Amino acid sequence: MATVAAGYLPILMFLAVAVGLSTAFVVLPMLASKLTGSSKPNPEKLSEYECGFPAFEDSRAQFDVRFYLIAILFIVFDLEAAFLYPWAVALGGIGFAGWAAMMVFLIELAVGFAYAWKKGALEWE
């Protein structure tokens, strides 16, 4: 019985360290901001700093769903480019099977792109 419990000791120690560090990474910055006074707002801190002029409308305004469609399509084709580079580097070692697998992948992406184009996901007014 004692040997089974001793086998779990490293796991419990690892979990204790992980919980302690994650708690410290959350709590310590909040305490530091309270102690240094960075949490006290004033007009200078609340002013616009990214673009230099006040926002036109509420910051919680809803975005058009087309914005998200364009973002998802960008991520998909960005990942495609990320997969193409290591494939091209390793093409000599993976042979015809690797080439065929990448062609299937590219055909799937092309079909998805054609579908998005046909549905008008790339149109912006």
Coordinates of C-alpha atoms in Angstrom, one line a residue:
M1 CA 0.0 0.0 0.0
A2 CA 2.8 2.4 0.8
T3 CA 4.6 1.8 -2.4
V4 CA 1.5 2.7 -4.5
A5 CA 1.1 6.0 -2.6
A6 CA 4.9 6.7 -3.0
G7 CA 4.5 6.3 -6.8
Y8 CA 2.0 9.2 -6.8
L9 CA 4.2 11.5 -4.7
P10 CA 6.2 13.0 -7.7
I11 CA 2.9 13.7 -9.5
L12 CA 1.4 15.4 -6.5
M13 CA 4.6 17.5 -6.0
F14 CA 4.4 18.5 -9.7
L15 CA 0.8 19.5 -9.3
A16 CA 1.5 21.5 -6.2
V17 CA 4.4 23.4 -7.9
A18 CA 2.2 24.0 -11.0
V19 CA -0.7 25.3 -8.9
G20 CA 1.6 27.5 -6.8
L21 CA 3.4 29.0 -9.8
S22 CA 0.2 29.7 -11.7
T23 CA -1.4 31.3 -8.7
A24 CA 1.7 33.4 -8.2
F25 CA 1.7 34.5 -11.8
V26 CA -1.9 35.7 -11.4
V27 CA -1.8 37.2 -8.0
L28 CA 1.6 38.9 -7.8
P29 CA 1.1 41.2 -10.8
M30 CA -2.2 42.3 -9.3
L31 CA -0.6 43.0 -6.0
A32 CA 2.3 44.9 -7.6
S33 CA -0.1 47.1 -9.5
K34 CA -2.1 47.9 -6.3
L35 CA 1.1 48.7 -4.4
T36 CA 2.7 50.8 -7.1
G37 CA -0.5 52.9 -7.7
S38 CA -0.9 52.0 -11.3
S39 CA -4.5 51.0 -10.7
K40 CA -5.6 54.6 -9.9
P41 CA -7.2 56.0 -13.0
N42 CA -6.8 59.6 -14.1
P43 CA -7.8 61.4 -17.3
E44 CA -4.3 61.0 -18.8
K45 CA -4.4 57.2 -18.2
L46 CA -7.9 56.9 -19.7
S47 CA -7.1 58.9 -22.8
E48 CA -6.8 57.2 -26.3
Y49 CA -3.3 56.0 -26.9
E50 CA -3.6 53.7 -29.9
C51 CA -5.0 55.9 -32.7
G52 CA -5.0 59.4 -31.1
F53 CA -8.7 60.2 -31.4
P54 CA -11.8 59.2 -29.5
A55 CA -13.8 56.2 -30.6
F56 CA -16.8 56.8 -32.9
E57 CA -19.1 54.4 -31.0
D58 CA -19.3 52.0 -28.2
S59 CA -16.3 49.7 -27.9
R60 CA -18.7 46.8 -27.4
A61 CA -20.2 47.2 -30.9
Q62 CA -20.9 44.0 -32.8
F63 CA -18.7 43.2 -35.8
D64 CA -20.1 41.9 -39.0
V65 CA -19.9 38.2 -39.4
R66 CA -18.0 38.7 -42.7
F67 CA -15.1 40.0 -40.6
Y68 CA -14.8 36.7 -38.8
L69 CA -15.1 34.7 -42.1
I70 CA -12.2 36.7 -43.6
A71 CA -10.2 36.1 -40.4
I72 CA -10.8 32.4 -40.5
L73 CA -9.9 32.2 -44.1
F74 CA -6.7 34.1 -43.5
I75 CA -5.8 31.6 -40.7
V76 CA -6.5 28.6 -42.9
F77 CA -4.3 29.9 -45.8
D78 CA -1.7 31.0 -43.4
L79 CA -1.5 27.5 -41.9
E80 CA -1.3 26.2 -45.4
A81 CA 1.8 28.2 -46.0
A82 CA 3.2 27.0 -42.7
F83 CA 2.7 23.4 -43.8
L84 CA 4.2 24.0 -47.3
Y85 CA 7.7 25.0 -46.2
P86 CA 8.6 22.0 -44.1
W87 CA 7.0 19.7 -46.7
A88 CA 9.2 21.3 -49.5
V89 CA 12.3 20.9 -47.4
A90 CA 11.6 17.2 -46.6
L91 CA 10.2 16.4 -50.1
G92 CA 13.4 14.5 -51.1
G93 CA 13.1 12.2 -48.1
I94 CA 9.4 11.5 -48.1
G95 CA 9.1 10.6 -51.8
F96 CA 5.9 10.1 -53.8
A97 CA 3.7 9.3 -50.9
G98 CA 4.5 12.7 -49.2
W99 CA 4.0 14.5 -52.5
A100 CA 0.6 12.8 -53.1
A101 CA -0.5 13.6 -49.5
M102 CA 0.3 17.3 -50.0
M103 CA -1.5 17.4 -53.3
V104 CA -4.7 16.0 -51.6
F105 CA -4.2 18.6 -48.9
L106 CA -3.9 21.4 -51.5
I107 CA -6.9 20.1 -53.5
E108 CA -9.0 20.2 -50.3
L109 CA -7.9 23.8 -49.6
A110 CA -8.7 24.8 -53.2
V111 CA -12.1 23.3 -53.0
G112 CA -12.7 25.1 -49.7
F113 CA -11.5 28.4 -51.2
A114 CA -13.8 27.9 -54.3
Y115 CA -16.7 27.2 -52.0
A116 CA -16.0 30.3 -49.9
W117 CA -15.7 32.4 -53.0
K118 CA -18.9 31.0 -54.5
K119 CA -20.8 31.7 -51.3
G120 CA -19.6 35.3 -51.3
A121 CA -17.5 35.1 -48.1
L122 CA -14.7 37.2 -49.8
E123 CA -17.1 40.0 -50.9
W124 CA -17.0 43.2 -48.9
E125 CA -19.3 46.1 -49.4

